[in-house]
Short mmCIF file of N, CA and C in Angstrom, two decimals:
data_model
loop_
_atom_site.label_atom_id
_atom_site.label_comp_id
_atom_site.label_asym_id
_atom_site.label_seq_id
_atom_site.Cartn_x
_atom_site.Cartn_y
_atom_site.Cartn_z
N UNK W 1 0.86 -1.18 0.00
CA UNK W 1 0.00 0.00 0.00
C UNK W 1 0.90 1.24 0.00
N UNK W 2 0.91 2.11 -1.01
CA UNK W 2 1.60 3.19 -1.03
C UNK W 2 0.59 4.39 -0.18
N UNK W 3 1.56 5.39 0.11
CA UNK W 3 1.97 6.36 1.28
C UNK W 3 0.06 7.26 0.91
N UNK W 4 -0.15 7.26 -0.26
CA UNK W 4 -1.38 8.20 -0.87
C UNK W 4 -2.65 7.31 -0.45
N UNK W 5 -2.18 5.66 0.00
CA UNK W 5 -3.54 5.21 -0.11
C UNK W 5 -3.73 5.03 1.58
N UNK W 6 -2.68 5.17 2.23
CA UNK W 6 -2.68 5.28 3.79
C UNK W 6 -3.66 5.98 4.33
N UNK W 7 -4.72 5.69 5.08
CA UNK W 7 -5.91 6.59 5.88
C UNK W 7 -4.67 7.56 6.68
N UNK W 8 -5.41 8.62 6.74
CA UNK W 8 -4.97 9.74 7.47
C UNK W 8 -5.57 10.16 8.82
N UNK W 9 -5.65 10.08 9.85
CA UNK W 9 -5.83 10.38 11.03
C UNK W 9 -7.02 11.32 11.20
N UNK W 10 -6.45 12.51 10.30
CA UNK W 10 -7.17 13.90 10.20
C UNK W 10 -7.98 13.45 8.99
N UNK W 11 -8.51 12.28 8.42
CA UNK W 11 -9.43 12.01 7.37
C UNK W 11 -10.74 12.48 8.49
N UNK W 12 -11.78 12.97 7.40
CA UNK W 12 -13.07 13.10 8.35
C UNK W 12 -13.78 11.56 8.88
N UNK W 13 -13.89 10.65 8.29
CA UNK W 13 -13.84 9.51 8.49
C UNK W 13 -13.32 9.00 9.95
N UNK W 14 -12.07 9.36 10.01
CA UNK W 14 -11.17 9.01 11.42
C UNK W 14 -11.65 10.15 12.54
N UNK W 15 -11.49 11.06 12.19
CA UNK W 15 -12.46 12.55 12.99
C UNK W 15 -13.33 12.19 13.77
N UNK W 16 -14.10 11.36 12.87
CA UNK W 16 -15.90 10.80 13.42
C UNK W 16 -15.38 9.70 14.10
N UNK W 17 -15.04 9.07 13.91
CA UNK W 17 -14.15 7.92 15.06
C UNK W 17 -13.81 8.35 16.30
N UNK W 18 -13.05 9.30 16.19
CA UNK W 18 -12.31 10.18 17.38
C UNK W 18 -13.27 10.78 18.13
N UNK W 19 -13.77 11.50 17.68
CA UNK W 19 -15.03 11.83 18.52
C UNK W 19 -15.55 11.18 18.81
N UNK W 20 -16.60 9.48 18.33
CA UNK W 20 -16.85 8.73 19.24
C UNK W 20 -16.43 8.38 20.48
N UNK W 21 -15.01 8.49 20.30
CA UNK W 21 -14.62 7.57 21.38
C UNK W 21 -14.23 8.47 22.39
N UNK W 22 -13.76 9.67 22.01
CA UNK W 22 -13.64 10.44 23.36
C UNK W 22 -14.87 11.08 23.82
N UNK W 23 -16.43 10.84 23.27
CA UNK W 23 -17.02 10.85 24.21
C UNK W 23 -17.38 9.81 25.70
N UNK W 24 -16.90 8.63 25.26
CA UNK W 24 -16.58 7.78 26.35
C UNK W 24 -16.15 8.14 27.61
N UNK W 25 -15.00 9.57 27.63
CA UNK W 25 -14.48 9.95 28.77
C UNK W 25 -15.45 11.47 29.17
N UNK W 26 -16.32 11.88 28.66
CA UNK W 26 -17.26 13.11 28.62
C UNK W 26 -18.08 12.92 30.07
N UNK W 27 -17.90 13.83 31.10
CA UNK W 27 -18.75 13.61 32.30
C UNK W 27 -20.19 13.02 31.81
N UNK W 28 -20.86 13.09 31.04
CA UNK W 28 -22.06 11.82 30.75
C UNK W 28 -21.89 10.95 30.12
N UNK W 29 -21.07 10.69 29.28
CA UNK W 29 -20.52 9.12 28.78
C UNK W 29 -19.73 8.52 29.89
N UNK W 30 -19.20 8.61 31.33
CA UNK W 30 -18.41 8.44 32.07
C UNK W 30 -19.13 8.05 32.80
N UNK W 31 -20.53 8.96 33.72
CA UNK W 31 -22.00 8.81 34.00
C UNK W 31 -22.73 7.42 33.45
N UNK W 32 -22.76 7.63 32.45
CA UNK W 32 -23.56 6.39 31.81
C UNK W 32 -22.75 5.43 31.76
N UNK W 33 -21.57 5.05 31.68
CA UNK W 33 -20.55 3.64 32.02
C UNK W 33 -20.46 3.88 33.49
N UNK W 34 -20.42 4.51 34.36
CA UNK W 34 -20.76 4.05 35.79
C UNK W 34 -21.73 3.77 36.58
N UNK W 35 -23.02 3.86 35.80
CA UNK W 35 -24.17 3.36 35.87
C UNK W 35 -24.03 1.77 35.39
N UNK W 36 -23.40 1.11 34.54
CA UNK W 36 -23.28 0.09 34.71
C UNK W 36 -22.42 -0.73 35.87
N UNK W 37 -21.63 -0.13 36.44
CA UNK W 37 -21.18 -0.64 37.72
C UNK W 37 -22.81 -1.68 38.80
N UNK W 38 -23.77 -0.69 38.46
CA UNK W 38 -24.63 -1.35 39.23
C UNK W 38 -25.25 -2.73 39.16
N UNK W 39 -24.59 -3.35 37.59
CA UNK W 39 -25.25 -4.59 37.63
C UNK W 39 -24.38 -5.23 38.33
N UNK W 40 -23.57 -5.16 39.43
CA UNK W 40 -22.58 -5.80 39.70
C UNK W 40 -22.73 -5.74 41.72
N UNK W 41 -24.22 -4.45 41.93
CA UNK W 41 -24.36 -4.39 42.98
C UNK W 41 -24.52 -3.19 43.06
N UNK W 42 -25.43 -2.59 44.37
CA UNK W 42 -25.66 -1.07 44.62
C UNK W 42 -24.77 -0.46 44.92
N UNK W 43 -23.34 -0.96 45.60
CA UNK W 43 -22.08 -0.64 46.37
C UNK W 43 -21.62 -0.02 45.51
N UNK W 44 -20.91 -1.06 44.07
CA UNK W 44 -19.97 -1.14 43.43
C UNK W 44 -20.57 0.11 42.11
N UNK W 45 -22.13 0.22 41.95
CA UNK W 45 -22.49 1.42 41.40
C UNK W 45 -22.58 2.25 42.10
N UNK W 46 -22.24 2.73 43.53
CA UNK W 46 -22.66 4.13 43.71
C UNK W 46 -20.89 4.42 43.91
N UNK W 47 -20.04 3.10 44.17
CA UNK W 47 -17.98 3.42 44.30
C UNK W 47 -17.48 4.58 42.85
N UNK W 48 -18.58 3.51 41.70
CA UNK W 48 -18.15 4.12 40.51
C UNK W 48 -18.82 6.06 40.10
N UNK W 49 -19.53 5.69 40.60
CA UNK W 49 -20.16 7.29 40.53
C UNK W 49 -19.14 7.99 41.46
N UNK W 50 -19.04 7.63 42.68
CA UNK W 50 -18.06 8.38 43.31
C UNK W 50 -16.96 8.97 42.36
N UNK W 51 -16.52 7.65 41.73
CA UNK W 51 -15.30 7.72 41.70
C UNK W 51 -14.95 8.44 40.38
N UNK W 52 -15.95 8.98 39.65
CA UNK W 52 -15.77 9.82 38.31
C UNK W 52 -16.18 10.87 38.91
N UNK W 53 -17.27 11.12 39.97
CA UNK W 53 -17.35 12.91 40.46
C UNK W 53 -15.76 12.72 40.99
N UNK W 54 -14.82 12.00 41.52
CA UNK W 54 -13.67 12.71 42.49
C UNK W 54 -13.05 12.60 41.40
N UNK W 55 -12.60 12.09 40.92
CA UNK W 55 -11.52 12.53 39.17
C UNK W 55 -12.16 13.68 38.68
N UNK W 56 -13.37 14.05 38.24
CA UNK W 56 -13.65 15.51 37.62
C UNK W 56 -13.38 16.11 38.48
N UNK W 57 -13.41 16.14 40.04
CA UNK W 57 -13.52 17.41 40.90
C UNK W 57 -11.82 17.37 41.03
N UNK W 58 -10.76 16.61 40.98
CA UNK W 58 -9.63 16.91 41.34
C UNK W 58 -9.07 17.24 40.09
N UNK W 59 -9.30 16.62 39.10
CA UNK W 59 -8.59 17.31 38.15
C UNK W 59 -9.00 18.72 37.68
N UNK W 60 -10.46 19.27 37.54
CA UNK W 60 -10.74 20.81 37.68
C UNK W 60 -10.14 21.55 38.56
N UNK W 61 -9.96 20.86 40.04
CA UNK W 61 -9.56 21.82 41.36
C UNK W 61 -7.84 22.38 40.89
N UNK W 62 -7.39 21.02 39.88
CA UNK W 62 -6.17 21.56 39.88
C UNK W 62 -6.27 22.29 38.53
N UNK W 63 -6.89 22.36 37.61
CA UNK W 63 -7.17 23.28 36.28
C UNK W 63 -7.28 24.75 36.74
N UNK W 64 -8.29 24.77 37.95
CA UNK W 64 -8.49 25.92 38.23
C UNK W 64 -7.55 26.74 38.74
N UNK W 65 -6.14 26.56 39.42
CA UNK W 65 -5.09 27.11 40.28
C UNK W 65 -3.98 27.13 39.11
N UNK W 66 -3.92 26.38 38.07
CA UNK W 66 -2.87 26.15 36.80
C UNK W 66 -3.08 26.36 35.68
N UNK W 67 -2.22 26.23 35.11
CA UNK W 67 -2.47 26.58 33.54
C UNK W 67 -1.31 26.01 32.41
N UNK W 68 -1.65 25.11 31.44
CA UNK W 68 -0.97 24.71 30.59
C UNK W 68 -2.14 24.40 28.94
N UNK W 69 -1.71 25.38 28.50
CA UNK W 69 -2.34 25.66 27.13
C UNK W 69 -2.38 24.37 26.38
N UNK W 70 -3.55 24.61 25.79
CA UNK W 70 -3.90 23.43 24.77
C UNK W 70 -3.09 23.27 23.49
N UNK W 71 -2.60 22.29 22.87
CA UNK W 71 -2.25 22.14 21.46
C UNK W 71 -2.89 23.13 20.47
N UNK W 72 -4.35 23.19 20.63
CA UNK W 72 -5.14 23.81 19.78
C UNK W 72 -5.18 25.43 20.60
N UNK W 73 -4.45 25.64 21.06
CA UNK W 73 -4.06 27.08 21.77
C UNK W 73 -2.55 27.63 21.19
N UNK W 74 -2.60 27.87 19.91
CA UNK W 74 -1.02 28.68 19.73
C UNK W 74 -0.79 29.37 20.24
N UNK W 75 -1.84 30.52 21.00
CA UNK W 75 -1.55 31.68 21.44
C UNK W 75 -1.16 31.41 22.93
N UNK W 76 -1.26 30.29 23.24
CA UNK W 76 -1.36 30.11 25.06
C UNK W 76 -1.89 30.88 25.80
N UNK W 77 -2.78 31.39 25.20
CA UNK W 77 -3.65 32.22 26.89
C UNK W 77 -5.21 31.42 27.43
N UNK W 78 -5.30 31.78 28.33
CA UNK W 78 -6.52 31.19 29.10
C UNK W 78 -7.73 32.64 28.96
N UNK W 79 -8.75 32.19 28.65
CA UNK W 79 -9.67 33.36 28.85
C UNK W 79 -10.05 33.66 29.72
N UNK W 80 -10.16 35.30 30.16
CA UNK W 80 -10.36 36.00 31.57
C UNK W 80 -11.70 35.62 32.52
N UNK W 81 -11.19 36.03 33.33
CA UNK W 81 -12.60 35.65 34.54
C UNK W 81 -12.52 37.11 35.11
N UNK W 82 -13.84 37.12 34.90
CA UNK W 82 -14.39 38.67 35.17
C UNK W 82 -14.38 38.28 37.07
N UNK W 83 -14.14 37.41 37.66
CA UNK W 83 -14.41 37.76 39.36
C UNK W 83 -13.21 36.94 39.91
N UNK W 84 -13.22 37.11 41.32
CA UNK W 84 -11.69 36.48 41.69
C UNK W 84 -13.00 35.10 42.03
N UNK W 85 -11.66 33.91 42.31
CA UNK W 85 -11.86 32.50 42.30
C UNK W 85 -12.88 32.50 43.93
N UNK W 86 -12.34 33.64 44.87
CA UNK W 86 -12.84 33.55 45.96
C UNK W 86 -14.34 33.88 45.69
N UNK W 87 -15.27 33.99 44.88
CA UNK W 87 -16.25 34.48 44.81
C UNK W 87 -16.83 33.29 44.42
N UNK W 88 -17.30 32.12 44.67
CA UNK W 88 -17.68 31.15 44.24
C UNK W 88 -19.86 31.16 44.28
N UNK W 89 -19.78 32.42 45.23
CA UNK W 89 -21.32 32.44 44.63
C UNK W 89 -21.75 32.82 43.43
N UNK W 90 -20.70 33.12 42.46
CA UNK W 90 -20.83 33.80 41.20
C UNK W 90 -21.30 32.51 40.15
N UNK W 91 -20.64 31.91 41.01
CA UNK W 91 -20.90 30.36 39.78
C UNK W 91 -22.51 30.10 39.74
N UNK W 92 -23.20 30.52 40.72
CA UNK W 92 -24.74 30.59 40.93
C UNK W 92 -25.45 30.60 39.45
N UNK W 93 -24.63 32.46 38.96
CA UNK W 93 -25.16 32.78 38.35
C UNK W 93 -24.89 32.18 36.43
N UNK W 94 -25.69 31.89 35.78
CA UNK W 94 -25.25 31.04 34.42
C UNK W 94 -24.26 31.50 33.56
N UNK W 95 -24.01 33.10 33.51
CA UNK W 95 -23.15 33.37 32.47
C UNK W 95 -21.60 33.40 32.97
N UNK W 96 -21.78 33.91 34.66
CA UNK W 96 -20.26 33.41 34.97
C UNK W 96 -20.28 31.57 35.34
N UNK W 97 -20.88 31.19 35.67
CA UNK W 97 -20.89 29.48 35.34
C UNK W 97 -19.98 29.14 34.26
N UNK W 98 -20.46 29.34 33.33
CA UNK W 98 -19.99 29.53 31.32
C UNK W 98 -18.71 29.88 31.36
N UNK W 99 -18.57 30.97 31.79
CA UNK W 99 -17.51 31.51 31.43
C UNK W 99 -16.04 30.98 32.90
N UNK W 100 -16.79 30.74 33.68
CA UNK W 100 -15.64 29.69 34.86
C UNK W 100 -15.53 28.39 34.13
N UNK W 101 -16.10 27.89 33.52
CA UNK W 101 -16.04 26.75 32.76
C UNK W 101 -15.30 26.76 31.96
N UNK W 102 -15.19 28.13 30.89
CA UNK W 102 -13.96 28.18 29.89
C UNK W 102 -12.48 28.44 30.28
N UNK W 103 -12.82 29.28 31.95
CA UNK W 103 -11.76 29.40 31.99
C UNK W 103 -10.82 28.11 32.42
N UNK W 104 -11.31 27.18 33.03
CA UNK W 104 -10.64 25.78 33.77
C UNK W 104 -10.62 24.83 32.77
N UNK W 105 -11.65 25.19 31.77
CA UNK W 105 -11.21 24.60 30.68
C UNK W 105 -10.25 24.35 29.68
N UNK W 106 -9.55 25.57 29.81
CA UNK W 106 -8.86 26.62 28.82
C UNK W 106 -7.69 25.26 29.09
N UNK W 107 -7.07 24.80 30.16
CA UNK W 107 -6.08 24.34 30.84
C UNK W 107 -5.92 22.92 30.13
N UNK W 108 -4.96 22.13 30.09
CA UNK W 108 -4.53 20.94 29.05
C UNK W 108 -4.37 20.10 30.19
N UNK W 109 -3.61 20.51 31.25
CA UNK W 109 -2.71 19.41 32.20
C UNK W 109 -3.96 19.08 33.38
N UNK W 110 -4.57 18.23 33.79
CA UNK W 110 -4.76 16.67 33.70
C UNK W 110 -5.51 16.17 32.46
N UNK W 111 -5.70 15.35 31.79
CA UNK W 111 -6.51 15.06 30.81
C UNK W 111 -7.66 14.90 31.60
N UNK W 112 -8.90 15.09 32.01
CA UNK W 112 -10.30 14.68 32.27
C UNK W 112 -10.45 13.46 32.11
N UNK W 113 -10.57 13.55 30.93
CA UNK W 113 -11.55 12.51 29.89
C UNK W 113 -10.26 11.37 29.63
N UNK W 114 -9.32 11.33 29.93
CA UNK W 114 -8.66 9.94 29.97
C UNK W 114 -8.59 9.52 31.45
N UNK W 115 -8.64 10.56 32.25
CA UNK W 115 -8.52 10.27 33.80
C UNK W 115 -9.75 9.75 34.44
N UNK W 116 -10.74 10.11 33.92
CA UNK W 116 -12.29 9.19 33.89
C UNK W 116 -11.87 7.85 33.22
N UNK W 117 -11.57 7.86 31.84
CA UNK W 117 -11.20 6.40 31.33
C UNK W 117 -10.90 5.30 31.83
N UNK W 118 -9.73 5.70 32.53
CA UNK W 118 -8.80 4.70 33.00
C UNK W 118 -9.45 4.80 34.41
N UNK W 119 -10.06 5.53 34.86
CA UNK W 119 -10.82 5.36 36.39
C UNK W 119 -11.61 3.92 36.07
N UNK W 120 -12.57 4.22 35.21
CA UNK W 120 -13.83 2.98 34.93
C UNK W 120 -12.85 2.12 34.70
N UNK W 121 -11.89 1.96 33.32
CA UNK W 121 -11.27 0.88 32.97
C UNK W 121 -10.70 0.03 34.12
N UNK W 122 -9.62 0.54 35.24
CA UNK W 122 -9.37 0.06 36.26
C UNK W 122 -10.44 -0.58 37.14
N UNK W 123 -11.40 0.31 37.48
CA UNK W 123 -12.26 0.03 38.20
C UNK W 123 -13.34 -1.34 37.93
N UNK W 124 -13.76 -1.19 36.24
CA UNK W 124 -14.45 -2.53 35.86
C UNK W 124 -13.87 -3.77 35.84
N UNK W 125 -11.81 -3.83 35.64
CA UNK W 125 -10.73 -4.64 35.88
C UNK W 125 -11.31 -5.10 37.14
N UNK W 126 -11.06 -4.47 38.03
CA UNK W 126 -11.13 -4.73 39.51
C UNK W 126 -12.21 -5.53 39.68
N UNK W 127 -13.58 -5.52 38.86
CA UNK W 127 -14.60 -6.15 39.29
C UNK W 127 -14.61 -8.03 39.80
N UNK W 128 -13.71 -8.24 39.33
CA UNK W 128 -13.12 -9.72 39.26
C UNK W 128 -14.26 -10.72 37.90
N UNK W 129 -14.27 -9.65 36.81
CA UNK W 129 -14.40 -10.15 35.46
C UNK W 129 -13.37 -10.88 34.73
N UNK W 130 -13.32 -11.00 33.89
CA UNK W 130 -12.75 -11.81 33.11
C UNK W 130 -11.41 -11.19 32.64
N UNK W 131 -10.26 -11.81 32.58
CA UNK W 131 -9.05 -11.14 31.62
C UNK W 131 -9.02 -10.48 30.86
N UNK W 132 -10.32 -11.44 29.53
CA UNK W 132 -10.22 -10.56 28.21
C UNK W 132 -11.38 -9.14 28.81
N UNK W 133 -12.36 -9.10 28.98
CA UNK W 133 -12.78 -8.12 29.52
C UNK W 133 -11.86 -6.74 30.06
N UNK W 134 -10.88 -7.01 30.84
CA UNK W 134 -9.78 -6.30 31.68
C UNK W 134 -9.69 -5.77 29.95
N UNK W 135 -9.06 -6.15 29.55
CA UNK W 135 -8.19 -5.90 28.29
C UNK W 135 -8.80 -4.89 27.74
N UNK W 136 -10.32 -5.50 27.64
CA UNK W 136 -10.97 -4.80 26.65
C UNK W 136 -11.45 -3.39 27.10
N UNK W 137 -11.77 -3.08 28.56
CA UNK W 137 -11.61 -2.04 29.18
C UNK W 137 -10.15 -0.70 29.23
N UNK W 138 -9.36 -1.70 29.17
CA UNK W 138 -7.97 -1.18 29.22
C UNK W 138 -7.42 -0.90 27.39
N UNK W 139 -7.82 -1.49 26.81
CA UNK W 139 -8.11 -0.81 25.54
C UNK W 139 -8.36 0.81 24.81
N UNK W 140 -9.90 0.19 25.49
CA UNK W 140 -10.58 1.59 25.27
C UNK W 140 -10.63 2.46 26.02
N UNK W 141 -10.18 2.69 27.14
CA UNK W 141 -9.54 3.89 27.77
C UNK W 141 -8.16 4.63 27.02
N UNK W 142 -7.39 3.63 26.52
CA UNK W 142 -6.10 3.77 25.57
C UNK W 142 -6.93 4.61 24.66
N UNK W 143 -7.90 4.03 23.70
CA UNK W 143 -8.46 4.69 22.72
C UNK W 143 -8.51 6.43 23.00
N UNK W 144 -9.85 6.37 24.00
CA UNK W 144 -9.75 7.65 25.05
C UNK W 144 -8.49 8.79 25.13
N UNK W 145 -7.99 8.55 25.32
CA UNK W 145 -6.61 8.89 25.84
C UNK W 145 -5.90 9.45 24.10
N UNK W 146 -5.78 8.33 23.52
CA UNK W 146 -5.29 8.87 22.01
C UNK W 146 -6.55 9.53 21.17
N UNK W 147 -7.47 9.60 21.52
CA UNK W 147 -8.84 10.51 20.79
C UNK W 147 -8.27 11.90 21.28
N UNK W 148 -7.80 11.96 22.58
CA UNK W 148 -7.79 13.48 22.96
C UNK W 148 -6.50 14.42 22.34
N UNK W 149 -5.33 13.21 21.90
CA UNK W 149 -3.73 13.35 21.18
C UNK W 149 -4.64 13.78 19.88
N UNK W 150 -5.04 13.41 19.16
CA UNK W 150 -5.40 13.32 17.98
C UNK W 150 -5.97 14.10 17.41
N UNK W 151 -7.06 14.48 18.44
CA UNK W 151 -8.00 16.10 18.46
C UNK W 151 -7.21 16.97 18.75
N UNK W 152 -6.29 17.46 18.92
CA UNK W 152 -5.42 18.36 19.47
C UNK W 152 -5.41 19.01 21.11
N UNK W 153 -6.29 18.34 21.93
CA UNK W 153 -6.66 18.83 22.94
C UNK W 153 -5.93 18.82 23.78
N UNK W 154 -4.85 17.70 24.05
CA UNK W 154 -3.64 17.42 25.05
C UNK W 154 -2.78 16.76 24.38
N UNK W 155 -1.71 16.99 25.19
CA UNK W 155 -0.45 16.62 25.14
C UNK W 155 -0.15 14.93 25.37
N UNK W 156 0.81 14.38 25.37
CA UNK W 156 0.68 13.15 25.89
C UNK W 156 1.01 12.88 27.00
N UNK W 157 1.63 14.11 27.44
CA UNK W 157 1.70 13.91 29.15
C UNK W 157 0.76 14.30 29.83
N UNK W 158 -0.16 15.24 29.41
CA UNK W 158 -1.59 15.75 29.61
C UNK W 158 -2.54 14.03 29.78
N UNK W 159 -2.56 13.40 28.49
CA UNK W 159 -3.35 11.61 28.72
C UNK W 159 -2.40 11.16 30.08
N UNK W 160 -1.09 10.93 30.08
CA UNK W 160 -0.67 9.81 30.89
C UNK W 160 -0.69 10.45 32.44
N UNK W 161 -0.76 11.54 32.15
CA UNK W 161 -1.37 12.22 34.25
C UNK W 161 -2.01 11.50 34.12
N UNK W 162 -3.51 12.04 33.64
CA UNK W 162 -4.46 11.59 33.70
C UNK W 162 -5.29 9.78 34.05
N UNK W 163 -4.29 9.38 33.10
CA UNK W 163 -4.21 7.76 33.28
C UNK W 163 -3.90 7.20 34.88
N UNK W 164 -2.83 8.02 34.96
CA UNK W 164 -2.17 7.74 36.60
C UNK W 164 -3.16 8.26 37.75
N UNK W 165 -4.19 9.12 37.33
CA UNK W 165 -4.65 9.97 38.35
C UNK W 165 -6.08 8.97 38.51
N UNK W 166 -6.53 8.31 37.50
CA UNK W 166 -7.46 7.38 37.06
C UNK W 166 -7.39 6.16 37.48
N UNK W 167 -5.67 5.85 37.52
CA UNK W 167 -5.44 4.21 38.16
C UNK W 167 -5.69 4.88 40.05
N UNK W 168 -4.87 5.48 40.55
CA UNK W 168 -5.08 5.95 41.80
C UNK W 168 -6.01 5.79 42.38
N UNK W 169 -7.26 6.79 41.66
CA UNK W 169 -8.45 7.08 42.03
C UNK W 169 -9.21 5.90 42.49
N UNK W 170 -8.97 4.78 41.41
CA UNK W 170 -9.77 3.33 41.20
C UNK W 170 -9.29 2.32 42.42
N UNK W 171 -7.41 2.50 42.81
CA UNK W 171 -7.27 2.24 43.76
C UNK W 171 -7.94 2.18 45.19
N UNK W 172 -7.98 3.56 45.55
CA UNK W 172 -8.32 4.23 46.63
C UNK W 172 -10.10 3.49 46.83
N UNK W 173 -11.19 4.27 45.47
CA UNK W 173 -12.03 3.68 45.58
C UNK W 173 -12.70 2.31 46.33
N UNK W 174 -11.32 1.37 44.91
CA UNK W 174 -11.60 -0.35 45.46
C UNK W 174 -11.40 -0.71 46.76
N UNK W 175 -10.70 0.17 47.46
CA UNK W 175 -10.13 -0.32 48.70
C UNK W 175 -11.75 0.27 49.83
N UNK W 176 -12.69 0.73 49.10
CA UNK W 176 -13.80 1.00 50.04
C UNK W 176 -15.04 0.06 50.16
#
């Protein structure tokens, strides 16, 4: 197969791929795979819900105090926040909501959405399922993780925090 007939990454084709799969790590695709934790017991579904609100809330808590620009950020800046961080009744209101959202958003370093990944992936491992299962979890968190490389959204040290912050999390969890 010569070099012209090679799929391209950035084909729209692969695009639509990519986006599938990193909605997998999206606080409601993350939601809706930790809702399946529950066929496994009320415990082990409400560990997994835990355990994707404490990965979103630690990796935002640290978005919010830091800053490392996105791939798709040449310019490296973060967009302004009209109030200081100490004002958290502001978030009340919807348009600074929005706009606190872009700003913690703005930030690359933890990946989210691979740090959810590999939360479930670990976590459904842990269930004492099957090998290939493990795998297949541990897969598609990988997927996850390279959807977000691919989109330009993070770095690859941006996915592999994230991964680490995801195995941790699942740790800590299982141990409850």
């Amino acid at each position: 197969m010569s070099t012209s007939q090679t799929p391209r990454l950035n084909d729209p084709y692969w695009m639509l791929f990519w986006d599938l799969i990193s909605i997998l790590g999206t606080l409601p695709g993350s939601l809706l795979l930790a809702l399946l934790a529950f066929g496994f017991g009320a415990k082990a579904g409400w560990i997994a819900l835990l355990g994707v609100m404490i990965v979103t809330l630690l990796c935002n808590l640290y978005k919010m105090f830091t800053f490392k620009a996105r791939p798709d950020n040449p310019e490296g800046t973060r967009p302004p926040l009209s109030f200081p961080l100490r004002r958290w009744t502001n978030l009340l209101i919807p348009k600074k909501a929005i706009e606190f959202f872009h700003y913690v958003d703005a930030s690359s370093f933890p990946s989210i959405h691979s740090a959810r990944a590999f939360f479930l992936a670990f976590y459904f491992s842990g269930l004492g399922q099957s090998i290939i299962l493990a795998f297949f979890y541990l897969i598609l968190a990988t997927l996850v993780g390279k959807s977000r490389i691919v989109k330009r959204r993070h770095f690859a040290s941006d996915v592999f925090a994230g991964s680490l912050l995801g195995l941790l999390i699942s740790m800590l969890t299982s141990s409850l």
